[in-house]
Short mmCIF file of C-alpha atoms in Angstrom, two decimals:
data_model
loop_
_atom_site.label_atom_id
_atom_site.label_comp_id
_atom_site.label_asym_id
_atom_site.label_seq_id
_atom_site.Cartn_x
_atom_site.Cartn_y
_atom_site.Cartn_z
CA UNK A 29 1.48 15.76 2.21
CA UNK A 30 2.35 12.86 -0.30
CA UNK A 31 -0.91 11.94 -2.48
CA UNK A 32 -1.36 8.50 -0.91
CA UNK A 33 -2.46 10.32 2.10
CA UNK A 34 -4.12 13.19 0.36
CA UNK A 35 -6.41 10.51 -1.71
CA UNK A 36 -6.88 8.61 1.94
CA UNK A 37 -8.49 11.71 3.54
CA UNK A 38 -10.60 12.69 0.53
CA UNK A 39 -11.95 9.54 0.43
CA UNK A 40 -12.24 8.88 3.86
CA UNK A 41 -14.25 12.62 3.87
CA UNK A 42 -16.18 11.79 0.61
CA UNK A 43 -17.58 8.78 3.04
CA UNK A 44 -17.59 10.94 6.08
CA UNK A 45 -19.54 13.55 4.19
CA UNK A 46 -21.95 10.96 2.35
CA UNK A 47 -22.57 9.35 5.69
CA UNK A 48 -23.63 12.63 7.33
CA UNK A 49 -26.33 13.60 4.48
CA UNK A 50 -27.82 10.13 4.34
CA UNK A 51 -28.16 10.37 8.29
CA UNK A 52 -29.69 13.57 7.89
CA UNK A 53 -32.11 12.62 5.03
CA UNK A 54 -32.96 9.78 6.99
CA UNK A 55 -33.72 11.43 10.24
CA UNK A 56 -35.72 13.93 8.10
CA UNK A 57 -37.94 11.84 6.43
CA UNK A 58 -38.62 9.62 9.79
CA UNK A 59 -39.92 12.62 11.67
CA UNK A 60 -42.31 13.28 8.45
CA UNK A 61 -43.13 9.79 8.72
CA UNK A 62 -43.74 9.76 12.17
CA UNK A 63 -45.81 13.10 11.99
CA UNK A 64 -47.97 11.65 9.35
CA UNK A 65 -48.31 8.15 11.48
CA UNK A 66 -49.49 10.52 14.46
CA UNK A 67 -51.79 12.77 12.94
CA UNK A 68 -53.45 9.47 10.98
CA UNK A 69 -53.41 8.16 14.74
CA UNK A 70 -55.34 10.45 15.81
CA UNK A 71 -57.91 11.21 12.96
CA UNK A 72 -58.62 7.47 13.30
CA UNK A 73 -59.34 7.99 17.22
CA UNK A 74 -61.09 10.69 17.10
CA UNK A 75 -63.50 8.29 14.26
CA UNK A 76 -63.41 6.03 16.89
CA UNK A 77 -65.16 8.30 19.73
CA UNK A 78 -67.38 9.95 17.37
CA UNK A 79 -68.88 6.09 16.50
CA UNK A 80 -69.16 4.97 19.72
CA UNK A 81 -70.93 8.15 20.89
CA UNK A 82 -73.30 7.89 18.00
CA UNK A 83 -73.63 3.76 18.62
CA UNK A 84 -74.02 4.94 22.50
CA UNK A 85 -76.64 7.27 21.69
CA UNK A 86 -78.35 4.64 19.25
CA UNK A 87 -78.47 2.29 21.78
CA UNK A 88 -78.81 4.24 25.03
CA UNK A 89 -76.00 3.23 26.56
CA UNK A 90 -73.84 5.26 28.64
CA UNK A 91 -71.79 2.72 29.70
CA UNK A 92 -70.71 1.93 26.88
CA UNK A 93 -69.35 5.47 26.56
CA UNK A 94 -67.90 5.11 29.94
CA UNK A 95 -65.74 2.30 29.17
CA UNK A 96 -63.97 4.14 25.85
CA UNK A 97 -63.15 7.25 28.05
CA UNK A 98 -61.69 4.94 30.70
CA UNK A 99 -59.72 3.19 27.90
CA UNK A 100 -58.65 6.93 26.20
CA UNK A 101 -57.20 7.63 29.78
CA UNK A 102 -54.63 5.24 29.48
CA UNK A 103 -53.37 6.91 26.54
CA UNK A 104 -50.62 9.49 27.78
CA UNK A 105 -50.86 11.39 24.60
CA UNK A 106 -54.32 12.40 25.41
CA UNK A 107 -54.81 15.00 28.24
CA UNK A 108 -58.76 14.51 27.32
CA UNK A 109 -61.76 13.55 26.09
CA UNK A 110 -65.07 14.87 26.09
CA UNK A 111 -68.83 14.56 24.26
CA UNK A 112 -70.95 17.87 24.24
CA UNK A 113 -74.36 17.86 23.48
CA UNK A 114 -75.56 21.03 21.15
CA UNK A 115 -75.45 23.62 23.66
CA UNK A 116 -71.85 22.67 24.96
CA UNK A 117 -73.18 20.78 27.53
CA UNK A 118 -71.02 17.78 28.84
CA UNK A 119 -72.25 14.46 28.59
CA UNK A 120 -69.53 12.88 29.13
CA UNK A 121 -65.46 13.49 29.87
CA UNK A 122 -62.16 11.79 30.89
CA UNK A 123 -62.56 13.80 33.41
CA UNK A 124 -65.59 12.57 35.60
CA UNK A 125 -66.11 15.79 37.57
CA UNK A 126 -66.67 17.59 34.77
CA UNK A 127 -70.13 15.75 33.82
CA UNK A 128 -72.84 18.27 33.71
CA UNK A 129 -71.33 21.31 33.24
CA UNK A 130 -70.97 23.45 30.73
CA UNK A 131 -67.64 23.78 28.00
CA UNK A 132 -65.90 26.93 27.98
CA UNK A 133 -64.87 27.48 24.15
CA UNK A 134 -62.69 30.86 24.60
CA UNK A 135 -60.12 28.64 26.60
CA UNK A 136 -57.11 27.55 24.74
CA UNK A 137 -54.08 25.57 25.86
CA UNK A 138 -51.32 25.79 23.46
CA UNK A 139 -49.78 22.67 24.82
CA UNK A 140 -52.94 20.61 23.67
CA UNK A 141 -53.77 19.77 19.82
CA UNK A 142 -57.60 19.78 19.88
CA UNK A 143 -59.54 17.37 17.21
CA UNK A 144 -63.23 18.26 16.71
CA UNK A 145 -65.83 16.23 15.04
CA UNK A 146 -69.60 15.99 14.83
CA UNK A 147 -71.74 13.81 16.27
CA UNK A 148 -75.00 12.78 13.89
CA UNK A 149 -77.40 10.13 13.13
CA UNK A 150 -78.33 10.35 9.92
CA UNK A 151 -78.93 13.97 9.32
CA UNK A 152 -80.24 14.35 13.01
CA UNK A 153 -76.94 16.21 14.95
CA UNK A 154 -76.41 15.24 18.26
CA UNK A 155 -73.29 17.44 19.53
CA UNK A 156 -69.88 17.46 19.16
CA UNK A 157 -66.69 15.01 20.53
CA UNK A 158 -63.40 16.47 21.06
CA UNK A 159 -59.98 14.99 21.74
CA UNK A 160 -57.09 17.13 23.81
CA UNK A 161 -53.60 15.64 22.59
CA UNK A 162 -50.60 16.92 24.47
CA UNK A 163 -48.14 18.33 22.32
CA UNK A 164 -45.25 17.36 25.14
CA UNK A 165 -46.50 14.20 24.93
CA UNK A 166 -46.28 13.88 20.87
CA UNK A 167 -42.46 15.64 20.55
CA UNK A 168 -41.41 13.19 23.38
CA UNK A 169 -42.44 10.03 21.49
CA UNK A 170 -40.97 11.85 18.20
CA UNK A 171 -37.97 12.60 19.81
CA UNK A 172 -37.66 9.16 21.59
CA UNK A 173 -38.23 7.62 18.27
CA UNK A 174 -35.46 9.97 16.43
CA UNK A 175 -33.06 9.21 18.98
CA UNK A 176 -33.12 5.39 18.90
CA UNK A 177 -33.25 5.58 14.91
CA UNK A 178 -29.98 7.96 15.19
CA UNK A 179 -28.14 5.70 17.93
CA UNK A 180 -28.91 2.30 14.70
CA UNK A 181 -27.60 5.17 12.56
CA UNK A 182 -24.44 5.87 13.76
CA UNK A 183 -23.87 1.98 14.93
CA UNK A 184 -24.10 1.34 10.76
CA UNK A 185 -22.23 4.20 10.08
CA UNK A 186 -19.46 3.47 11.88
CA UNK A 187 -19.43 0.00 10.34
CA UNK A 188 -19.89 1.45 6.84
CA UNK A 189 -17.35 4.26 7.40
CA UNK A 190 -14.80 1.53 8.22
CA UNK A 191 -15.65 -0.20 5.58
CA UNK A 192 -15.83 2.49 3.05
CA UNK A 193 -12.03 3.24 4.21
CA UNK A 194 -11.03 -0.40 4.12
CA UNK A 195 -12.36 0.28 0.85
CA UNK A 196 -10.57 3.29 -0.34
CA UNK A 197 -7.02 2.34 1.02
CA UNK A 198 -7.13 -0.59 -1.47
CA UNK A 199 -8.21 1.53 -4.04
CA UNK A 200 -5.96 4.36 -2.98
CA UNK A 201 -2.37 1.77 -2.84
CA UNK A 202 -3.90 0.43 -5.98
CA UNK A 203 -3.58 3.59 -7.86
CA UNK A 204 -0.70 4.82 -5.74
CA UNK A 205 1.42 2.06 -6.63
CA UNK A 206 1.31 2.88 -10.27
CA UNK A 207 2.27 6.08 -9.33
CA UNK A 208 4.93 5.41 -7.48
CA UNK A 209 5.76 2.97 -10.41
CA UNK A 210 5.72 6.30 -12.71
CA UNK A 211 7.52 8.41 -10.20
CA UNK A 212 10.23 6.38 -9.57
CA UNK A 213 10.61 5.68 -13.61
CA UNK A 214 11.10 9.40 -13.89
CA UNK A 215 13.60 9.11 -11.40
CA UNK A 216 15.70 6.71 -13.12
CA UNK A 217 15.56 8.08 -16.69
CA UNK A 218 16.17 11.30 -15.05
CA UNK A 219 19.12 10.02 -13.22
CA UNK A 220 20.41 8.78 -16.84
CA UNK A 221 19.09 5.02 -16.37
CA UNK A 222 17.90 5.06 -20.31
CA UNK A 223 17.23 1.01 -20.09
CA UNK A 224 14.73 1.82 -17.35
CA UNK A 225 11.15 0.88 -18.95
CA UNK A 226 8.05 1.08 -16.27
CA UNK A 227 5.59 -1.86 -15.78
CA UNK A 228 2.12 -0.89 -15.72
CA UNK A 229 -0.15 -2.97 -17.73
CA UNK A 230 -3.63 -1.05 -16.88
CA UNK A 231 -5.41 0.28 -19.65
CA UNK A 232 -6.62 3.19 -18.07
CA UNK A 233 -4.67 6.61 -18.09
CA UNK A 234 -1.48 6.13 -15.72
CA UNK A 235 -1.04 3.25 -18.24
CA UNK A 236 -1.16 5.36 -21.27
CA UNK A 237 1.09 7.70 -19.45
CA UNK A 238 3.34 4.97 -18.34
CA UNK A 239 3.33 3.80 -22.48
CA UNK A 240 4.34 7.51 -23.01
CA UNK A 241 7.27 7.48 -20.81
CA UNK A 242 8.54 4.26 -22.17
CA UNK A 243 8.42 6.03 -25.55
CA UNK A 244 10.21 8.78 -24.28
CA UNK A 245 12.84 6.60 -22.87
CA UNK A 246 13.34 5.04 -26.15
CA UNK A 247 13.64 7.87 -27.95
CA UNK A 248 16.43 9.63 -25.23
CA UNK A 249 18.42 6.43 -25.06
CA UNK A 250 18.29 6.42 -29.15
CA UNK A 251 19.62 10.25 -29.15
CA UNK A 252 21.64 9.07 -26.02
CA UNK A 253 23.34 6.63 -28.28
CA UNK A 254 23.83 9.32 -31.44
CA UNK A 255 25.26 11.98 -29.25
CA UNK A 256 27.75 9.27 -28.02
CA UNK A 257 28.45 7.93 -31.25
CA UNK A 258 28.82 11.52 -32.17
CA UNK A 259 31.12 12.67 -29.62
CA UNK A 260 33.12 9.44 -30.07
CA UNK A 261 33.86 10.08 -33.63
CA UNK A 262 34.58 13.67 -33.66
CA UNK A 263 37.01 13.18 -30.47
CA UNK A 264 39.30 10.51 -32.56
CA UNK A 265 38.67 12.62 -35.47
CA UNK A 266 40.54 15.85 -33.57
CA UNK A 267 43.00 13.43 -32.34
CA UNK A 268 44.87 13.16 -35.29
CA UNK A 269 45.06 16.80 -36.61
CA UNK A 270 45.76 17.59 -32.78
CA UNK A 271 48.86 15.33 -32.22
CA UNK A 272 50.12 16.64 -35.47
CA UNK A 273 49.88 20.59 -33.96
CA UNK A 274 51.23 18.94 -30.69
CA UNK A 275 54.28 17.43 -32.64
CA UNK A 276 54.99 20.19 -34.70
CA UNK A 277 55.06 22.58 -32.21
CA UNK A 278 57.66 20.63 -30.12
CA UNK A 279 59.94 20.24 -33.30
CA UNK A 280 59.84 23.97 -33.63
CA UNK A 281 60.54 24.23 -29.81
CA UNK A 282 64.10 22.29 -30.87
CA UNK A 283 64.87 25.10 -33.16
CA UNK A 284 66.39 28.53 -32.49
CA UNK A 285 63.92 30.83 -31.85
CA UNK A 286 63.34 34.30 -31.05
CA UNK A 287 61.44 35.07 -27.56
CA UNK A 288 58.56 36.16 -29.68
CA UNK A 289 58.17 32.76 -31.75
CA UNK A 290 59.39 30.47 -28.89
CA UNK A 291 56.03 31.90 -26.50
CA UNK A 292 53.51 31.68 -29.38
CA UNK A 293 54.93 27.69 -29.90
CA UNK A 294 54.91 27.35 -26.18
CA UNK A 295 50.85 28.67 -26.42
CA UNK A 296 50.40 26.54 -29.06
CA UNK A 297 51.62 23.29 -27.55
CA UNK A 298 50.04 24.21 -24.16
CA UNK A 299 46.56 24.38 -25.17
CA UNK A 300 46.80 21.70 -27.55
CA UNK A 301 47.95 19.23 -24.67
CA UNK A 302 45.25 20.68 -22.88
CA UNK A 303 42.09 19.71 -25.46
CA UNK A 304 44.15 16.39 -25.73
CA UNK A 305 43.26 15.83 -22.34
CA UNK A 306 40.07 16.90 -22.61
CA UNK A 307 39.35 14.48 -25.94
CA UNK A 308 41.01 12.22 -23.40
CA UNK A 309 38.68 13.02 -20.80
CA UNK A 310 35.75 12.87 -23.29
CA UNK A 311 36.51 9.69 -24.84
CA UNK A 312 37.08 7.86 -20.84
CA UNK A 313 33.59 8.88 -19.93
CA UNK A 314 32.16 7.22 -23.50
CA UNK A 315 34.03 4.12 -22.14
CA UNK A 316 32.94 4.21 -18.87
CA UNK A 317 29.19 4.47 -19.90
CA UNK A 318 29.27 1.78 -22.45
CA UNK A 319 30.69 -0.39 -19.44
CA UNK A 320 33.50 -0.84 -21.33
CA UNK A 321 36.82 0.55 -18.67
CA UNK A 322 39.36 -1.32 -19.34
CA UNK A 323 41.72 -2.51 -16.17
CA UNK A 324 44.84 -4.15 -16.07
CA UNK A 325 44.34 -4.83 -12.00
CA UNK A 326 47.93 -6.06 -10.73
CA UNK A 327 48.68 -5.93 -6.85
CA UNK A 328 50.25 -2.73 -5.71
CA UNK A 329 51.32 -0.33 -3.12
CA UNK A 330 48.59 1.83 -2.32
CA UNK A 331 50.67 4.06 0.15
CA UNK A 332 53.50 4.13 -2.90
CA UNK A 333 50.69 4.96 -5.82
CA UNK A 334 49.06 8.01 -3.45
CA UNK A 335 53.05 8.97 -2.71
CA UNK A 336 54.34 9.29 -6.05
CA UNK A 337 50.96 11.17 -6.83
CA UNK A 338 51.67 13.93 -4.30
CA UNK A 339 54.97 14.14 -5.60
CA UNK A 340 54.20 15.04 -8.62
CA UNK A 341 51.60 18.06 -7.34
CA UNK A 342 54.79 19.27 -5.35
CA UNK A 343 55.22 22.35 -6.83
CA UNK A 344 51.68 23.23 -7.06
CA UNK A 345 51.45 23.00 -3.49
CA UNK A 346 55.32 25.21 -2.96
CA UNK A 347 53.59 27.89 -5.81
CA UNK A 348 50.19 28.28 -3.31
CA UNK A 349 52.39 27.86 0.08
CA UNK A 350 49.66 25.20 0.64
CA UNK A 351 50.04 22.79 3.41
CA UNK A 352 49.73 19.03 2.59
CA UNK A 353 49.83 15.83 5.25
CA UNK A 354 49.29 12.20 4.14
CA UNK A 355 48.25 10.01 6.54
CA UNK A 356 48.77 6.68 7.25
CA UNK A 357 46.86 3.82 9.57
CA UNK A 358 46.36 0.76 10.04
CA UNK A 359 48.15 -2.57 7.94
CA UNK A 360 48.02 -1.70 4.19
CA UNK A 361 49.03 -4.71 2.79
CA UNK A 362 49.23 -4.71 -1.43
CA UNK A 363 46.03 -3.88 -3.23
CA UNK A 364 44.74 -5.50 -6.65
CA UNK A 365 43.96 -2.75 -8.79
CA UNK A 366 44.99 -1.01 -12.10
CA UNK A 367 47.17 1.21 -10.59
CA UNK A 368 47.16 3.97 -13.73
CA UNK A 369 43.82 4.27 -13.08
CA UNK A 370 44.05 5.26 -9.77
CA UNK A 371 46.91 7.71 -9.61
CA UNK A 372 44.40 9.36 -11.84
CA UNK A 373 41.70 9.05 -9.91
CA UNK A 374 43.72 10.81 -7.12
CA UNK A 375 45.23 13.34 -9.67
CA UNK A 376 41.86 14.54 -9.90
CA UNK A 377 40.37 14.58 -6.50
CA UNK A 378 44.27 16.11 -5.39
CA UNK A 379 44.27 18.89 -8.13
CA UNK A 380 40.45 20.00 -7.58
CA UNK A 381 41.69 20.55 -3.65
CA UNK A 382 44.75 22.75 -4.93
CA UNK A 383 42.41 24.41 -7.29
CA UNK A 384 39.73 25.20 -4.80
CA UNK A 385 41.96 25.91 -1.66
CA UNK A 386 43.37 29.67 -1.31
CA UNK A 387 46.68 30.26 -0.22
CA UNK A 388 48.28 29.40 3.14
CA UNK A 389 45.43 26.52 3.06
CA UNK A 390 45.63 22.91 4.12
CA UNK A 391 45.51 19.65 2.23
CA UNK A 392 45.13 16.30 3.84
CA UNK A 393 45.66 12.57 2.07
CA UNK A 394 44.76 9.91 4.60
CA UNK A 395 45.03 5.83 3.69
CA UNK A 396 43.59 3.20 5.95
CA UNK A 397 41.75 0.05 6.02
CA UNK A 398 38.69 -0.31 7.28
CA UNK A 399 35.38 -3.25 7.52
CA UNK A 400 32.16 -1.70 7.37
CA UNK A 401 30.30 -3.30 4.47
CA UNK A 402 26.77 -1.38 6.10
CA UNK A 403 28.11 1.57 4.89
CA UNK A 404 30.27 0.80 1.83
CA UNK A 405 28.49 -1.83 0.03
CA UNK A 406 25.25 -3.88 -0.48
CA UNK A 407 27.71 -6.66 -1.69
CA UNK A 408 28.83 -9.75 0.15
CA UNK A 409 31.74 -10.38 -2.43
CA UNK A 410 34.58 -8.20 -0.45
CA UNK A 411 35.13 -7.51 3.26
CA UNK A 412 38.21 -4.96 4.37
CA UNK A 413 38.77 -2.16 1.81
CA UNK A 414 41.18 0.63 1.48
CA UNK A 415 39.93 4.07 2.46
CA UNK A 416 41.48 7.31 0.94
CA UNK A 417 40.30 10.54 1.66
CA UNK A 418 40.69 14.00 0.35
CA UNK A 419 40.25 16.86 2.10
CA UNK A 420 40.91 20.27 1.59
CA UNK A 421 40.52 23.37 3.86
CA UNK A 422 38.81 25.64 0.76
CA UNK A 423 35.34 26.69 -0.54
CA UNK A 424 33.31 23.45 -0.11
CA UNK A 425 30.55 22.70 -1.97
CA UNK A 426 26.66 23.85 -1.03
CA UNK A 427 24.82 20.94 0.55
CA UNK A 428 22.19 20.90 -2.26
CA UNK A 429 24.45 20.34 -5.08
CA UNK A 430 26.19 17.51 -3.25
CA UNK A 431 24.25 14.81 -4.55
CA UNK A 432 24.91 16.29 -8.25
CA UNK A 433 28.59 16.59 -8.22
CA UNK A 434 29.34 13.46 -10.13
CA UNK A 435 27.11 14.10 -12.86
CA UNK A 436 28.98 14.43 -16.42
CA UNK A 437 29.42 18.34 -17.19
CA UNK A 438 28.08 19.51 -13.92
CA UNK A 439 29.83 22.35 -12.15
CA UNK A 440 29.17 23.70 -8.70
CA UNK A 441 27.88 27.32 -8.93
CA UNK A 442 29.38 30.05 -7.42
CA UNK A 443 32.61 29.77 -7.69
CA UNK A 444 34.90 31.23 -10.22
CA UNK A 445 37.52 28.55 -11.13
CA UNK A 446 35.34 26.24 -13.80
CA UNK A 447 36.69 22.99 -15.31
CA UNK A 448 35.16 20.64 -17.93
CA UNK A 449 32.96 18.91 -15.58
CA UNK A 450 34.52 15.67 -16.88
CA UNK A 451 36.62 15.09 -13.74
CA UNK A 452 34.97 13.46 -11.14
CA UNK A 453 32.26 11.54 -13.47
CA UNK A 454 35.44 9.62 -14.59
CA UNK A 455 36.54 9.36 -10.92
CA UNK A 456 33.22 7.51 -10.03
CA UNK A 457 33.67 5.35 -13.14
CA UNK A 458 36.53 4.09 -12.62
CA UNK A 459 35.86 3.73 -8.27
CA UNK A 460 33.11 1.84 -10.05
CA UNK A 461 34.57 -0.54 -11.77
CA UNK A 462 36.78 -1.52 -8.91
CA UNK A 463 33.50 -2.34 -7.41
CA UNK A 464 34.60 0.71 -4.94
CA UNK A 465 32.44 3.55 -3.56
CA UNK A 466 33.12 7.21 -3.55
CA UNK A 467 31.49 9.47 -1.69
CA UNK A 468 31.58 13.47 -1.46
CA UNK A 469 31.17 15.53 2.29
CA UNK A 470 31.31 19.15 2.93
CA UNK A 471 32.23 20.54 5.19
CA UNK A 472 35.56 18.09 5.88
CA UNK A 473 35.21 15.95 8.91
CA UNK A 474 38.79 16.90 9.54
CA UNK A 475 38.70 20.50 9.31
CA UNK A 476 34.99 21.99 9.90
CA UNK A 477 35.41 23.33 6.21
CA UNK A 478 36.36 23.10 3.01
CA UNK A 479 35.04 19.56 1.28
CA UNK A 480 36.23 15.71 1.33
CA UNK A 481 36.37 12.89 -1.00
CA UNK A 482 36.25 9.73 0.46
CA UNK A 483 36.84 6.53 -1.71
CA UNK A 484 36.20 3.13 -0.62
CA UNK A 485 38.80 0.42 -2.65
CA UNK A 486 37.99 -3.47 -2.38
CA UNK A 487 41.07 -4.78 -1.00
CA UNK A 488 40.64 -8.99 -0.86
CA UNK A 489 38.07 -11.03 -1.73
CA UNK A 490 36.51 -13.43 0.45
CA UNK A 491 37.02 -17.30 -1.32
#
């Protein structure tokens, strides 16, 4: 779960849960509220019937005490009312019938909450008036009271909740697109994109962080910059002492030499052709960085160039009794490109498929033009290119080290025969400045196995 949607849920829950307690404190505190109103209700009522059985008595009037009981009746909440003289005899009642007779006290109905207050003139006692309320009667009206307080509840809850999220997905895309800001800046300078700097101008602390990776940046393109400077300078400095090993050794090879001598001049010259390549190697990729290939595009052959570059791996091929078929379709017309450049380009992509391929294996080289700027390039600039592809019938390369291959120094893991790792960053570089595309697949489309290189080469430019 990305954090976007992680910080949308807790928020939306913080709300949720916020929402619930207030609804609950709120519900609580209006049944105490409505407990306290009831029982104040009816100590004030049961006041009431204790006055106007003393002003009744004061002014011998039964009616009067007639009308209040009729008027208590219409209460629901009251099952009764009654007026008992000392010696619990009833003088009056809710209950008409019941006039004249005697209370029973013993009786209790646990449905009824029973109020009892004395009834006195001055310090003269008259009796005693008692209320019945129904208990039914009082949870009802509680209830009734809860419920339509809980229905305005959840109506503003819902309209707060929505709010609250409207709310925290501005706050979360806020945050989350200085995150994304910082995520995608570690991308780049991870990918090697030292100019990259990240724009967040908060002053809280993803913008202190942001200030931090900036500073890193700096610092990595700075040591970037020395390693390069570095490399560059030791490279032309070996050039020198190396050409003279190379030359000497040849001048010996001229001479007559016994078996012995002749292989330890042959080692010699071997490997020191070999770390002149690699200085070579080395000193292309400082180029190639520093944007600074240099091309000397004339129109060409690109069927010849990718012929005369199998030609040459001939023998490697006869030595592995490895299969190789170059393919051609559709019109190749001449191609405006440097075309040094490319035969090593192809060198490369031709002698990692010998190297990687076992014996009795196959080797394919297939050249044709194709239109299909969705999948080559974001540019309007060009519209047919030349497509060459590589494929080989050998190891392949693991799916998740596909995306690495073209990294300088990187070698795919698990297999035995290592290079420099120098090979195929040039490649891209110099695809790259032909404003071409390369692109690496495993297993081959052709063969089920193995691994292709496909490049993409701008072949006219639209006017």
């Amino acid at each position: 779960m990305r954090l976007k949607t992680k910080l949308a849920v807790f928020s939306g829950l913080l709300v949720f849960v916020a929402l619930v307690i207030i609804a609950f404190l709120l519900l609580f505190f209006e049944k105490q509220f409505l407990l306290k109103t009831i029982k104040e209700n009816q100590k004030n009522v049961s006041s009431n019937f204790v006055s106007v059985c003393s002003e009744s008595i004061i002014n011998e009037d039964d009616l009067l005490l007639v009308n209040y009981l009729d008027s208590l009746k219409k209460d629901s909440s009251i099952k009764y009312a009654v007026f008992l003289d000392k010696k619990n005899k009833i003088i009056a009642h809710t209950q008409t019938r019941l006039v004249g007779g005697f209370a029973n006290a013993s009786v209790r109905d646990e449905n009824v909450i029973e109020t009892t207050a004395p009834v006195a003139i001055g310090e003269k006692g008259f009796g005693t008036a008692k209320i019945g309320f129904s208990k039914l009667m009082i949870e009802k009206t509680v209830k009734q009271s809860l419920d339509l307080m809980l229905n305005r509840i959840i109506a503003a809850s819902v309209i707060v909740f929505v709010i609250g999220v409207i709310i925290s997905v501005f706050f979360v895309n806020m945050v989350n697109k200085d995150i994304l800001q910082l995520v995608n800046g570690a991308r780049a300078i991870g990918a090697g994109n030292l100019e990259h700097r990240i724009k967040i101008t908060s002053k809280d602390e993803l913008g202190e962080l942001s200030e931090e990776f900036n500073e890193m940046a700096e610092k990595l393109k700075e040591l970037d910059m020395m390693k390069n400077d570095f490399v560059s300078s030791i490279t032309h400095e070996l050039r020198t002492p190396l050409s003279a090993i190379k030359g000497y050794s040849e001048l010996l090879l001229e001479e007559d030499l016994n078996d012995i001598i002749k292989n330890y001049t042959l080692t010699i010259r071997d490997n020191s052709v070999r770390l002149g390549n690699f200085i070579n190697n080395i000193l292309d990729l400082a180029k190639i960085e520093a944007g600074m290939v240099e091309l000397d595009k004339k129109p060409g052959d690109i069927t010849k160039i990718v012929q005369e570059t199998l030609d040459f791996y001939k023998p490697l091929f006869n030595k592995k009794n490895i299969v190789f078929k170059s393919e051609h379709s559709g019109i190749l017309h001449s191609i405006n490109v440097d075309s040094d450049k490319i035969r090593q380009v192809l060198a490369n992509l031709i002698g990692n498929a010998i190297k990687f391929t076992p014996e009795g294996g196959e080797v394919t080289i297939e050249t044709k033009t194709v239109n299909n700027k969705a999948e080559i390039a974001n540019s309007e600039q060009f519209t047919d290119y030349v497509e060459i592809s590589v494929s080989d019938t050998g190891i392949g390369i693991p799916a998740e080290q596909l995306g690495k291959i073209f990294d300088k120094f990187y070698q795919v893991r698990g297999i035995s025969a290592k290079g420099t790792g120098l090979g195929l960053s040039i490649v891209k570089g110099i695809v790259e400045a032909h404003s071409g595309r390369i692109k690496a697949i495993s297993p081959s489309r052709k063969s089920g196995q193995g691994s292709e290189f496909i490049i993409w080469l701008p072949r006219q430019e639209i006017n």
